[in-house]
XYZ file of C-alpha atoms in Angstrom:
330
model
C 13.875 23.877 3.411
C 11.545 24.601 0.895
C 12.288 24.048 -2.863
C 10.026 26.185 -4.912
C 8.922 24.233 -8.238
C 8.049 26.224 -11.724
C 4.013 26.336 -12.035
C 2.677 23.423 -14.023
C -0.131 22.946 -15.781
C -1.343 26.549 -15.875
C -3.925 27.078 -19.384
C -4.404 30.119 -20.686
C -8.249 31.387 -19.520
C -10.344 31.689 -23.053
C -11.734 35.109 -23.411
C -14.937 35.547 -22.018
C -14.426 32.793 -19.359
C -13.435 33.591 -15.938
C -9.876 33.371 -14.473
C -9.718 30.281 -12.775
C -8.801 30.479 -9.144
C -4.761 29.623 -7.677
C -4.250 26.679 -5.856
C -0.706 26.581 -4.320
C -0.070 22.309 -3.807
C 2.598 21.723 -0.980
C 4.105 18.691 -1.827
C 5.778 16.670 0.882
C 9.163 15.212 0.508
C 10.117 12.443 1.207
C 7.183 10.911 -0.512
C 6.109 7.576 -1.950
C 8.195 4.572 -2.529
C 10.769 3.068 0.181
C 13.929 1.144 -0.685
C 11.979 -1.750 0.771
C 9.207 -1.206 -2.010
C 11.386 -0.774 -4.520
C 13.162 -4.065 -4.258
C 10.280 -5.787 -3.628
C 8.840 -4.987 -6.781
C 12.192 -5.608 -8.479
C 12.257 -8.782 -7.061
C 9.316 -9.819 -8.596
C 10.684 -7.803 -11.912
C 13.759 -9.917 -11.850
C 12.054 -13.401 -10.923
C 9.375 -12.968 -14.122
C 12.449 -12.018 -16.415
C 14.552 -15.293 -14.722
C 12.010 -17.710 -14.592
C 9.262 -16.418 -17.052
C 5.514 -16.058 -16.600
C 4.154 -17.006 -14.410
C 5.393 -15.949 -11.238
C 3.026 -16.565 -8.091
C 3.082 -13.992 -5.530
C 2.233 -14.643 -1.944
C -0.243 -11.751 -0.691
C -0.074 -8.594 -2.132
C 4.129 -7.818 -2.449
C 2.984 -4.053 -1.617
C -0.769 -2.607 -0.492
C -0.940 -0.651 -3.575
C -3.453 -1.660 -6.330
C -1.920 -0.104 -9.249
C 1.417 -1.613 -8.044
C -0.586 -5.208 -8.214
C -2.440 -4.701 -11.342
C 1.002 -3.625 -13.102
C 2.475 -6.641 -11.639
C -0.537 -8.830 -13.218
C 0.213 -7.506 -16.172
C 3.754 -8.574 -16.314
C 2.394 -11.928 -15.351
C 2.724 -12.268 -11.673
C -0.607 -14.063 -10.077
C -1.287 -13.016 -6.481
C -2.709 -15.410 -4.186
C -3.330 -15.664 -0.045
C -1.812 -18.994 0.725
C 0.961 -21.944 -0.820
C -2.109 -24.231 -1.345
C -2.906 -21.818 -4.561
C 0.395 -22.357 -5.885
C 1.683 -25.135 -8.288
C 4.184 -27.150 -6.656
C 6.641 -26.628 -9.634
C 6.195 -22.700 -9.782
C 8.183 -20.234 -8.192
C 6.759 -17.920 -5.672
C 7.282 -14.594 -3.855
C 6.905 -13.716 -0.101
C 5.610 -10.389 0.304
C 7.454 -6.987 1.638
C 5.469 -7.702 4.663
C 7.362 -10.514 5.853
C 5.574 -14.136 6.200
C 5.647 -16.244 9.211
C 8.094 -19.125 9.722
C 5.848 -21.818 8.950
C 5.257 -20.777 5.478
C 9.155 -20.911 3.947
C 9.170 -24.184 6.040
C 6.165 -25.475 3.950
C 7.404 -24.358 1.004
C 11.093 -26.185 1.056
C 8.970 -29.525 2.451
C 6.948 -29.127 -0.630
C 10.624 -28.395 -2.806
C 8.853 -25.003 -3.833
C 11.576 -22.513 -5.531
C 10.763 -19.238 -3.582
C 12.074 -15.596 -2.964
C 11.285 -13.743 0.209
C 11.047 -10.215 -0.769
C 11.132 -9.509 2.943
C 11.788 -5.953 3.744
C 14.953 -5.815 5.377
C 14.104 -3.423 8.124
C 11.487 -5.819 8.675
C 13.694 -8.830 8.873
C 15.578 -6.995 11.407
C 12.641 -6.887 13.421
C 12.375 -10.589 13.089
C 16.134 -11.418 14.032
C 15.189 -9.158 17.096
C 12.428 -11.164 18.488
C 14.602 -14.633 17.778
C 17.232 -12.893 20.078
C 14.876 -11.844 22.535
C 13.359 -15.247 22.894
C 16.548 -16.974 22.960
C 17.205 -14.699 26.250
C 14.441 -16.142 28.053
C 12.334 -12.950 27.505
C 8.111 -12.387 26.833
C 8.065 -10.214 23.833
C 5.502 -7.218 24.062
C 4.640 -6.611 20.416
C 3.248 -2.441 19.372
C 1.062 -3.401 16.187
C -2.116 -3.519 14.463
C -3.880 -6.964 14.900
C -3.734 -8.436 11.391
C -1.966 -6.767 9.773
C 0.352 -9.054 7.294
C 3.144 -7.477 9.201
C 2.403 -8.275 12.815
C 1.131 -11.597 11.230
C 5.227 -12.368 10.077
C 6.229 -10.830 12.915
C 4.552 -13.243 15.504
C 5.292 -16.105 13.472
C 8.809 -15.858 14.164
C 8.745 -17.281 18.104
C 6.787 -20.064 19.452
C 3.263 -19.678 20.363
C 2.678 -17.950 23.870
C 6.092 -15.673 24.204
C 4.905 -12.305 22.482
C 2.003 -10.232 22.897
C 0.501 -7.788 20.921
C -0.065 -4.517 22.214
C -2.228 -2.377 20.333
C -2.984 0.490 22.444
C -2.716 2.212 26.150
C -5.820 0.221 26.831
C -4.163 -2.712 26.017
C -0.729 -1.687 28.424
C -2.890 -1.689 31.445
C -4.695 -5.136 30.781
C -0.705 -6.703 30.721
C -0.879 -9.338 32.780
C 2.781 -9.384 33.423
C 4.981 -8.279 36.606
C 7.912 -6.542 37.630
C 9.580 -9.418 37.642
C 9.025 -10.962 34.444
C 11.827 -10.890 31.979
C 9.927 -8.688 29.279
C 11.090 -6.913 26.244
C 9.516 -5.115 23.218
C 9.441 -4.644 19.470
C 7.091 -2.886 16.963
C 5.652 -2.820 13.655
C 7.431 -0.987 11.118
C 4.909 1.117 9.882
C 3.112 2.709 13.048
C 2.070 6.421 14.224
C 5.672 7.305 15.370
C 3.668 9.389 18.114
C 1.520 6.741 19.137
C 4.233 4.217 19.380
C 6.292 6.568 21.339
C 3.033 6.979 24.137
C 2.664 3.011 24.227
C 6.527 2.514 24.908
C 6.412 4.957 28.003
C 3.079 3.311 29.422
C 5.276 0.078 29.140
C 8.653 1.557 30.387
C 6.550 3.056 33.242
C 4.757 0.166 33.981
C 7.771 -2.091 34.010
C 10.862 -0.185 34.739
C 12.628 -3.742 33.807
C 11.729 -3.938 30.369
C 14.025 -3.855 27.282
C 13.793 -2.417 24.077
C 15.579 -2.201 20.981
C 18.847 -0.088 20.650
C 16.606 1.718 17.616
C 13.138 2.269 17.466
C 11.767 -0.698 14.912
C 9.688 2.473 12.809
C 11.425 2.695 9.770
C 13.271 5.762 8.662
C 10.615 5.872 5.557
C 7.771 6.232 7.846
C 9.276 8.435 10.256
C 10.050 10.562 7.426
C 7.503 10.204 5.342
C 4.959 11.203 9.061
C 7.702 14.465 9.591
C 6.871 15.662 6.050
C 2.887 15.681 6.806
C 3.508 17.471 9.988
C 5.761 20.002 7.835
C 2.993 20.778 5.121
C -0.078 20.294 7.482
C -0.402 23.158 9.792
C 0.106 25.675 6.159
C -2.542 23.376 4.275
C -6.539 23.345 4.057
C -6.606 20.478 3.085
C -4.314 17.136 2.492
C -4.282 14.267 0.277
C -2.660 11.464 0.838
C -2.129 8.847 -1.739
C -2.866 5.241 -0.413
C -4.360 1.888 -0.204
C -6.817 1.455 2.923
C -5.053 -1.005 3.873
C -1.825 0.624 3.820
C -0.715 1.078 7.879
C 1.694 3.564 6.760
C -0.336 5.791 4.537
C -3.296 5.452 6.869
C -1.013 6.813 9.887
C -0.317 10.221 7.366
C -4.023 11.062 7.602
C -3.545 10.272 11.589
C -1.222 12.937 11.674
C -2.394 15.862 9.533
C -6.029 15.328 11.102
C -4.086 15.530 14.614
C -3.345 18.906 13.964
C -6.657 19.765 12.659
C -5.986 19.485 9.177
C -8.746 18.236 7.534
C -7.496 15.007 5.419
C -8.497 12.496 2.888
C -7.082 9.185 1.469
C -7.393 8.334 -2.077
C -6.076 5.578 -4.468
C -5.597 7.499 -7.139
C -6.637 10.928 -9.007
C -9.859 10.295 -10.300
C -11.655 9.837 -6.558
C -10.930 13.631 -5.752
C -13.920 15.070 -6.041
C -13.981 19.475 -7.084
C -16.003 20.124 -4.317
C -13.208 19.240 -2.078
C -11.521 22.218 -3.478
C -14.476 24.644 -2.150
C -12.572 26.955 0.307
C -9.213 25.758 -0.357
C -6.368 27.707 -1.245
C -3.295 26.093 -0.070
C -3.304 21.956 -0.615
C -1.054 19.374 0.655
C -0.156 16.000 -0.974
C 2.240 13.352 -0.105
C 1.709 9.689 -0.913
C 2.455 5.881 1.080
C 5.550 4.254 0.782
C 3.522 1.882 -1.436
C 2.831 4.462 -3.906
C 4.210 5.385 -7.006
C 5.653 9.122 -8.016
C 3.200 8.503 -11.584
C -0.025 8.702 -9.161
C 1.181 12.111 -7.669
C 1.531 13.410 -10.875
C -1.757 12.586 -12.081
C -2.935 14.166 -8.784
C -1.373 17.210 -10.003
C -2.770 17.024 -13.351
C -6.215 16.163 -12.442
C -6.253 19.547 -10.120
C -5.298 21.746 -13.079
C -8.186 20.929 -14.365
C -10.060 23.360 -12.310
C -7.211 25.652 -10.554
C -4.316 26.825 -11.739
C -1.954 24.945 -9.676
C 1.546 26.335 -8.570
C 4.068 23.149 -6.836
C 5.854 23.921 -3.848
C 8.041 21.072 -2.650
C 8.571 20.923 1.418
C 11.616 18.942 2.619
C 11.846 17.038 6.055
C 14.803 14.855 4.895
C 16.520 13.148 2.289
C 16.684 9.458 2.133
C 19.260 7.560 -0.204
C 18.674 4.120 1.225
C 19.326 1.271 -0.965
C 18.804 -2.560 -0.055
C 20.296 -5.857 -1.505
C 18.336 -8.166 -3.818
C 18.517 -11.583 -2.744
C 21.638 -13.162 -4.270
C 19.546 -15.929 -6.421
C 17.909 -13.134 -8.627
C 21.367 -11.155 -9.091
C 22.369 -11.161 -13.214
């Protein structure tokens, strides 16, 4: 349903100067930051206020770079691995979701951490414990290295799951029909893409088993029906993002899959005018890593050359809220 918005940003043309052209912006909805996002960042909010400065941070908590940089300023210090931390300083685990070795290392070490853990991704993790306990090899949809996959596959022994990245990879299996096999996937894939891989598998072993819901989260799945909502009326579509952001990277998948042209920025000042040559209908949406601030100063930096008018497209509405962990609650 689509939710007209009041013009913004229009300036009055100076006489003498020619009227600038419209640009109508379709902005997708649901956009921006997940429940899982937002109480990571909390977390690390809430273990800065409880502890005090500094807090370490294990990887990025989100792929967003103005998210980190905020964070820094707060006094969080971001770092790859437990070696970088000082035994008597607290640290966070990432949204992403860490392997099982690393909480292990940090309680042999008597580290104070907080796993900021998505919880939809956690529930991936409980999944594949199950799976392995019932004897089965775990097929795993997801992008090699990812942080993500990296947790993911740290949660069973060595040997019993498999990543499986794409077709290709389905009919290189070297497992039978009569192998106990199941599957899981990353959180943050191509919701079409993910769907194609699971019927290669399904069709390819009729014995398989998956789980009772697909492992994409609802703020992807969303977040990929919006683009496909605003891309087929749009010239052009900008999508807020980190490169390394699976999530927002998949939006660009999607609009460019139905031949919208589409670019990924970090933030306002990388859109260049000349982008704007030819286009009169623009759509923007943003990661679940990114905040509602950078959309805005999308929309401000295009009214410096068009005179923008906001149309808001709806593809659902999303009131999820998750649980902080119970050591950081006042």
């Amino acid at each position: 349903m689509n939710a007209p918005f009041p013009a913004t940003g229009s300036t009055a043309v100076a006489p003498g100067q020619p009227a600038r052209l419209p640009l109508e912006v379709l902005i997708a909805a649901p956009r921006g930051f997940c429940a899982g996002v937002d109480r990571a960042i909390e977390i690390v909010e809430r273990a800065l206020r409880k502890y005090g400065a500094p807090v370490y941070v294990r990887h990025e908590i989100v792929h967003n770079k103005f998210v980190v940089d905020s964070l820094k300023e707060k006094g969080a210090i971001f770092v790859e691995e437990l070696d970088e931390v000082p035994t008597d300083a607290p640290v966070v685990f990432s949204a992403h979701g860490v392997p099982k070795t690393v909480p292990a290392e940090a309680e042999r070490r008597n580290m104070v951490y907080v796993d900021a853990t998505c919880p939809l991704v956690s529930k991936v993790h409980r999944q594949a414990e199950r799976q392995i306990e019932k004897g089965k090899q775990i097929l795993f949809i997801g992008h090699a290295g990812h942080p993500e996959v990296i947790g993911t596959m740290g949660q069973v022994p060595e040997g019993q799951i498999t990543l499986v990245e794409t077709l290709e990879d389905v009919d290189r299996l070297p497992f039978t029909q009569d192998d106990a096999l199941s599957y899981l996937s990353q959180t943050t894939l191509s919701v079409d893409d993910t769907r194609a891989i699971v019927e290669a598998l399904e069709a390819r072993y009729p014995q398989i088993v998956g789980p009772k819901a697909e492992d994409i989260c609802y703020a992807t799945s969303n977040r990929q029906a919006a683009v496909k909502q605003i891309a087929g009326g749009a010239d052009l579509l900008l999508v807020i993002g980190a490169p390394n952001s699976s999530n927002s990277l998949r939006l660009v998948e999607v609009a460019e899959r139905l031949g919208t042209d589409a670019r990924l920025i970090q933030r306002a000042s990388e859109i260049d005018e000349a982008w704007l040559e030819g286009v009169g209908t623009l759509g923007l949406t943003a990661g679940a890593s990114a905040p509602e601030k950078l959309v805005r100063e999308v929309i401000d930096r295009l009214n410096q050359w068009r005179d923008v008018h906001e149309r808001t497209i709806t593809a659902a509405e999303e009131k999820m809220v998750f649980k902080l962990p119970r050591e950081l609650l006042d």
